[in-house]
GROMACS .gro file of C-alpha atoms in nm:
model
  259
    1MET     CA    1  -2.437  -5.725  -2.236
    2ALA     CA    2  -2.626  -5.412  -2.328
    3SER     CA    3  -2.915  -5.447  -2.563
    4ALA     CA    4  -2.975  -5.224  -2.863
    5PRO     CA    5  -3.050  -4.861  -2.771
    6GLN     CA    6  -3.412  -4.811  -2.678
    7ALA     CA    7  -3.636  -4.554  -2.841
    8ASN     CA    8  -3.757  -4.242  -2.663
    9LEU     CA    9  -3.489  -4.240  -2.397
   10PRO     CA   10  -3.393  -3.914  -2.225
   11MET     CA   11  -3.083  -3.716  -2.320
   12PHE     CA   12  -2.754  -3.899  -2.244
   13TYR     CA   13  -2.916  -4.244  -2.219
   14ASN     CA   14  -2.850  -4.501  -2.493
   15ASP     CA   15  -3.003  -4.797  -2.312
   16LEU     CA   16  -3.164  -4.885  -1.978
   17MET     CA   17  -3.119  -5.194  -1.761
   18PRO     CA   18  -3.276  -5.257  -1.418
   19LEU     CA   19  -3.018  -5.286  -1.140
   20ASN     CA   20  -3.062  -5.607  -0.940
   21SER     CA   21  -2.863  -5.826  -0.701
   22ARG     CA   22  -2.902  -6.137  -0.918
   23ASP     CA   23  -2.724  -6.001  -1.225
   24HIS     CA   24  -2.506  -5.735  -1.066
   25SER     CA   25  -2.407  -5.880  -0.728
   26THR     CA   26  -2.034  -5.833  -0.792
   27TRP     CA   27  -2.056  -5.510  -0.991
   28LYS     CA   28  -1.894  -5.188  -0.883
   29ALA     CA   29  -1.941  -4.820  -0.967
   30LYS     CA   30  -1.624  -4.635  -1.056
   31ASN     CA   31  -1.562  -4.274  -0.977
   32ALA     CA   32  -1.562  -4.056  -1.288
   33ASP     CA   33  -1.331  -3.758  -1.327
   34ALA     CA   34  -1.499  -3.656  -1.653
   35ALA     CA   35  -1.846  -3.655  -1.807
   36PRO     CA   36  -1.806  -3.756  -2.173
   37TRP     CA   37  -2.184  -3.776  -2.203
   38LEU     CA   38  -2.187  -3.398  -2.160
   39VAL     CA   39  -1.963  -3.327  -2.459
   40GLY     CA   40  -2.153  -3.142  -2.731
   41GLN     CA   41  -2.468  -3.102  -2.521
   42HIS     CA   42  -2.558  -2.733  -2.532
   43ALA     CA   43  -2.879  -2.724  -2.325
   44ILE     CA   44  -2.925  -2.928  -2.006
   45PRO     CA   45  -3.257  -2.971  -1.821
   46LEU     CA   46  -3.284  -2.796  -1.485
   47THR     CA   47  -3.523  -2.830  -1.196
   48ALA     CA   48  -3.674  -2.506  -1.072
   49GLU     CA   49  -3.502  -2.528  -0.734
   50GLU     CA   50  -3.163  -2.521  -0.909
   51PHE     CA   51  -3.225  -2.175  -1.056
   52PRO     CA   52  -3.042  -1.974  -0.783
   53GLN     CA   53  -2.722  -2.180  -0.818
   54ALA     CA   54  -2.736  -2.230  -1.195
   55ALA     CA   55  -2.808  -1.862  -1.265
   56ARG     CA   56  -2.459  -1.770  -1.144
   57HIS     CA   57  -2.301  -1.971  -1.425
   58TYR     CA   58  -2.548  -2.025  -1.710
   59PRO     CA   59  -2.829  -1.848  -1.888
   60ILE     CA   60  -3.153  -2.021  -1.786
   61ILE     CA   61  -3.400  -2.046  -2.072
   62PHE     CA   62  -3.715  -2.244  -2.146
   63ALA     CA   63  -3.743  -2.488  -2.436
   64SER     CA   64  -3.956  -2.396  -2.735
   65GLY     CA   65  -4.288  -2.570  -2.794
   66ASP     CA   66  -4.563  -2.691  -2.567
   67ASN     CA   67  -4.328  -2.844  -2.312
   68PRO     CA   68  -4.119  -2.548  -2.191
   69VAL     CA   69  -3.860  -2.737  -1.985
   70PRO     CA   70  -3.612  -2.510  -1.802
   71LEU     CA   71  -3.265  -2.546  -1.951
   72ALA     CA   72  -2.912  -2.444  -1.854
   73LEU     CA   73  -2.758  -2.302  -2.170
   74MET     CA   74  -2.400  -2.431  -2.205
   75GLY     CA   75  -2.358  -2.326  -2.567
   76LEU     CA   76  -2.548  -2.122  -2.824
   77ASN     CA   77  -2.550  -2.394  -3.090
   78GLU     CA   78  -2.614  -2.766  -3.107
   79GLY     CA   79  -2.295  -2.964  -3.057
   80VAL     CA   80  -2.119  -2.690  -2.859
   81ASN     CA   81  -2.058  -2.694  -2.483
   82VAL     CA   82  -1.813  -2.424  -2.375
   83PHE     CA   83  -1.770  -2.565  -2.024
   84VAL     CA   84  -1.620  -2.908  -2.103
   85ASP     CA   85  -1.329  -3.022  -2.316
   86ALA     CA   86  -1.330  -3.299  -2.576
   87ASP     CA   87  -1.292  -3.563  -2.303
   88GLY     CA   88  -1.580  -3.430  -2.095
   89LYS     CA   89  -1.366  -3.270  -1.827
   90VAL     CA   90  -1.517  -2.955  -1.681
   91THR     CA   91  -1.279  -2.670  -1.755
   92GLN     CA   92  -1.393  -2.421  -1.492
   93PRO     CA   93  -1.562  -2.421  -1.150
   94ILE     CA   94  -1.933  -2.428  -1.227
   95TYR     CA   95  -2.252  -2.567  -1.083
   96ILE     CA   96  -2.322  -2.911  -1.232
   97PRO     CA   97  -2.696  -2.965  -1.290
   98ALA     CA   98  -2.859  -3.257  -1.108
   99TYR     CA   99  -2.963  -3.403  -1.444
  100VAL     CA  100  -2.592  -3.452  -1.524
  101ARG     CA  101  -2.506  -3.587  -1.179
  102ARG     CA  102  -2.787  -3.843  -1.193
  103TYR     CA  103  -2.634  -4.027  -1.491
  104PRO     CA  104  -2.602  -4.327  -1.545
  105PHE     CA  105  -2.891  -4.398  -1.309
  106LEU     CA  106  -3.260  -4.336  -1.376
  107LEU     CA  107  -3.591  -4.433  -1.219
  108ALA     CA  108  -3.814  -4.605  -1.473
  109LYS     CA  109  -4.125  -4.820  -1.495
  110LEU     CA  110  -4.051  -5.185  -1.563
  111ASN     CA  111  -4.421  -5.254  -1.611
  112PRO     CA  112  -4.616  -4.996  -1.813
  113THR     CA  113  -4.933  -5.084  -1.623
  114SER     CA  114  -4.772  -5.008  -1.286
  115GLU     CA  115  -4.682  -4.677  -1.126
  116GLU     CA  116  -4.387  -4.834  -0.946
  117LEU     CA  117  -4.045  -4.700  -1.044
  118SER     CA  118  -3.728  -4.910  -1.033
  119LEU     CA  119  -3.365  -4.805  -1.025
  120CYS     CA  120  -3.213  -4.857  -1.370
  121PHE     CA  121  -2.884  -4.763  -1.534
  122ASP     CA  122  -2.735  -4.711  -1.877
  123PRO     CA  123  -2.508  -5.013  -1.940
  124SER     CA  124  -2.334  -4.827  -2.223
  125SER     CA  125  -2.198  -4.565  -1.981
  126GLY     CA  126  -1.892  -4.767  -1.881
  127LEU     CA  127  -1.936  -4.646  -1.523
  128LEU     CA  128  -2.069  -4.974  -1.381
  129GLY     CA  129  -1.925  -5.319  -1.432
  130ASP     CA  130  -1.797  -5.648  -1.292
  131SER     CA  131  -1.432  -5.572  -1.352
  132HIS     CA  132  -1.424  -5.217  -1.220
  133GLU     CA  133  -1.250  -5.092  -0.914
  134GLY     CA  134  -1.478  -4.874  -0.712
  135GLN     CA  135  -1.778  -4.887  -0.484
  136ASP     CA  136  -1.973  -5.211  -0.445
  137LEU     CA  137  -2.330  -5.194  -0.569
  138PHE     CA  138  -2.443  -5.480  -0.344
  139THR     CA  139  -2.322  -5.618  -0.011
  140ASP     CA  140  -2.437  -5.965   0.092
  141GLY     CA  141  -2.713  -5.949  -0.166
  142GLN     CA  142  -2.846  -5.616  -0.039
  143PRO     CA  143  -2.808  -5.269  -0.190
  144SER     CA  144  -2.487  -5.104  -0.075
  145GLU     CA  145  -2.468  -4.754   0.070
  146ALA     CA  146  -2.360  -4.630  -0.275
  147THR     CA  147  -2.668  -4.784  -0.438
  148LYS     CA  148  -2.896  -4.648  -0.166
  149ALA     CA  149  -2.746  -4.303  -0.222
  150ALA     CA  150  -2.805  -4.330  -0.599
  151LEU     CA  151  -3.165  -4.439  -0.540
  152ASN     CA  152  -3.224  -4.153  -0.296
  153PHE     CA  153  -3.077  -3.900  -0.539
  154CYS     CA  154  -3.301  -4.027  -0.821
  155GLU     CA  155  -3.607  -4.014  -0.594
  156GLN     CA  156  -3.526  -3.655  -0.495
  157PHE     CA  157  -3.477  -3.568  -0.862
  158GLU     CA  158  -3.820  -3.709  -0.949
  159GLN     CA  159  -3.979  -3.505  -0.670
  160ALA     CA  160  -3.797  -3.192  -0.787
  161GLY     CA  161  -3.925  -3.266  -1.137
  162GLN     CA  162  -4.284  -3.272  -1.010
  163ARG     CA  163  -4.232  -2.937  -0.836
  164THR     CA  164  -4.079  -2.799  -1.154
  165GLN     CA  165  -4.385  -2.907  -1.352
  166ALA     CA  166  -4.606  -2.724  -1.102
  167PHE     CA  167  -4.384  -2.416  -1.153
  168ILE     CA  168  -4.426  -2.443  -1.532
  169ASP     CA  169  -4.801  -2.489  -1.495
  170GLU     CA  170  -4.815  -2.166  -1.293
  171LEU     CA  171  -4.626  -1.980  -1.567
  172LYS     CA  172  -4.868  -2.115  -1.828
  173LYS     CA  173  -5.168  -2.026  -1.614
  174HIS     CA  174  -5.063  -1.661  -1.616
  175ASP     CA  175  -4.938  -1.671  -1.976
  176LEU     CA  176  -4.595  -1.548  -1.869
  177LEU     CA  177  -4.383  -1.721  -2.135
  178MET     CA  178  -4.296  -1.558  -2.465
  179GLU     CA  179  -4.062  -1.629  -2.756
  180GLY     CA  180  -3.719  -1.504  -2.656
  181GLU     CA  181  -3.470  -1.291  -2.843
  182VAL     CA  182  -3.133  -1.157  -2.726
  183ALA     CA  183  -2.913  -0.931  -2.939
  184ILE     CA  184  -2.535  -0.933  -2.884
  185GLN     CA  185  -2.327  -0.659  -3.038
  186GLN     CA  186  -2.007  -0.793  -3.192
  187GLU     CA  187  -1.695  -0.580  -3.197
  188GLY     CA  188  -1.617  -0.479  -3.554
  189ASN     CA  189  -1.960  -0.580  -3.686
  190GLU     CA  190  -2.244  -0.336  -3.734
  191GLN     CA  191  -2.508  -0.610  -3.722
  192PRO     CA  192  -2.554  -0.774  -3.381
  193PHE     CA  193  -2.574  -1.150  -3.334
  194VAL     CA  194  -2.935  -1.236  -3.245
  195TYR     CA  195  -3.007  -1.546  -3.040
  196ARG     CA  196  -3.358  -1.687  -3.081
  197GLY     CA  197  -3.539  -2.018  -3.062
  198PHE     CA  198  -3.621  -2.029  -2.690
  199GLN     CA  199  -3.881  -1.903  -2.445
  200MET     CA  200  -3.840  -1.656  -2.161
  201ILE     CA  201  -4.051  -1.469  -1.906
  202ASN     CA  202  -4.251  -1.180  -2.050
  203GLN     CA  203  -4.160  -0.893  -1.816
  204ASP     CA  204  -4.452  -0.678  -1.931
  205LYS     CA  205  -4.700  -0.946  -1.830
  206LEU     CA  206  -4.510  -1.008  -1.507
  207ARG     CA  207  -4.566  -0.642  -1.413
  208GLU     CA  208  -4.939  -0.690  -1.468
  209VAL     CA  209  -4.975  -0.983  -1.228
  210ARG     CA  210  -5.205  -0.899  -0.936
  211GLY     CA  211  -5.045  -0.803  -0.606
  212ASP     CA  212  -5.201  -1.089  -0.412
  213VAL     CA  213  -5.061  -1.339  -0.663
  214LEU     CA  214  -4.714  -1.180  -0.640
  215ARG     CA  215  -4.728  -1.198  -0.261
  216GLY     CA  216  -4.815  -1.565  -0.282
  217TRP     CA  217  -4.524  -1.623  -0.521
  218ALA     CA  218  -4.288  -1.435  -0.289
  219GLN     CA  219  -4.398  -1.648   0.006
  220SER     CA  220  -4.370  -1.974  -0.189
  221GLY     CA  221  -4.029  -1.888  -0.334
  222LEU     CA  222  -4.151  -1.878  -0.694
  223LEU     CA  223  -4.090  -1.507  -0.749
  224PRO     CA  224  -3.713  -1.523  -0.687
  225LEU     CA  225  -3.693  -1.804  -0.943
  226LEU     CA  226  -3.844  -1.579  -1.209
  227TYR     CA  227  -3.587  -1.309  -1.144
  228ALA     CA  228  -3.302  -1.561  -1.131
  229HIS     CA  229  -3.403  -1.663  -1.484
  230LEU     CA  230  -3.429  -1.304  -1.607
  231PHE     CA  231  -3.096  -1.196  -1.457
  232SER     CA  232  -2.922  -1.505  -1.595
  233LEU     CA  233  -3.001  -1.404  -1.953
  234GLU     CA  234  -2.719  -1.149  -1.926
  235LEU     CA  235  -2.481  -1.446  -1.938
  236ILE     CA  236  -2.573  -1.525  -2.299
  237SER     CA  237  -2.310  -1.271  -2.408
  238GLN     CA  238  -2.049  -1.460  -2.204
  239ILE     CA  239  -2.141  -1.787  -2.377
  240PHE     CA  240  -2.109  -1.601  -2.706
  241GLY     CA  241  -1.762  -1.478  -2.613
  242ALA     CA  242  -1.652  -1.824  -2.499
  243GLN     CA  243  -1.761  -1.977  -2.829
  244VAL     CA  244  -1.571  -1.712  -3.022
  245GLN     CA  245  -1.256  -1.782  -2.819
  246LEU     CA  246  -1.294  -2.153  -2.889
  247GLY     CA  247  -1.337  -2.085  -3.260
  248LYS     CA  248  -1.681  -2.242  -3.259
  249GLY     CA  249  -1.899  -1.966  -3.388
  250PRO     CA  250  -2.160  -1.900  -3.299
  251VAL     CA  251  -2.372  -1.938  -3.610
  252PRO     CA  252  -2.740  -1.838  -3.603
  253ALA     CA  253  -2.892  -2.053  -3.332
  254VAL     CA  254  -3.151  -2.317  -3.408
  255PRO     CA  255  -3.460  -2.348  -3.186
  256VAL     CA  256  -3.396  -2.527  -2.859
  257PRO     CA  257  -3.605  -2.844  -2.888
  258ALA     CA  258  -3.852  -2.962  -2.629
  259ILE     CA  259  -3.696  -3.231  -2.408
   0.00000   0.00000   0.00000
């Protein structure tokens, strides 16, 4: 039985329970053909290495505040996701961020005094259970191949998160982030719709970065990530159009919160 939702859990997660062979020896993981946890989520965390793939489908922005997490913008307003229907089924072929694919699993500390991370899951997800048909989580008391794959994916996600933080630290070091603003001209309206409440790369300051630093960024792969972000901002107008077609606005956007 799931306990009451815990405080300060990441987006999507209502509760966390450690996965173990004692309590979950007969449990299975079912295959999901929809992601109801994605319904109404308009901004999804991204790792930096996902920028090239995500930039083909979403505007990539940075959250407001002191923790500028990269985000895939799936809607211009809270509660709106133009890429999934009311049941959480993806309505078009798009790149699904790793943050979405990781759910319901998560690596977490069971002991606050230890650095060790354990594989946990959200028991409220309905994706794992004793009565499900699907993939075994344990075989003869040992983690199954499905569980090992989930653990490996979570470990890779944590490592990508550390690299993303180093990427953000580099942006801060060179003061490259600025408050963002994008104006979208609406047909039949003289006043454009203005989207604000996020951070973006300051192109003027990017042009001022020393050549040796730019060469280092080109060699490390950081420079293409900056341009993937900048080019992706053109897609904000497509999100706007999709919301209009769905009859969901947009209304003046609120600031994207820090995650």
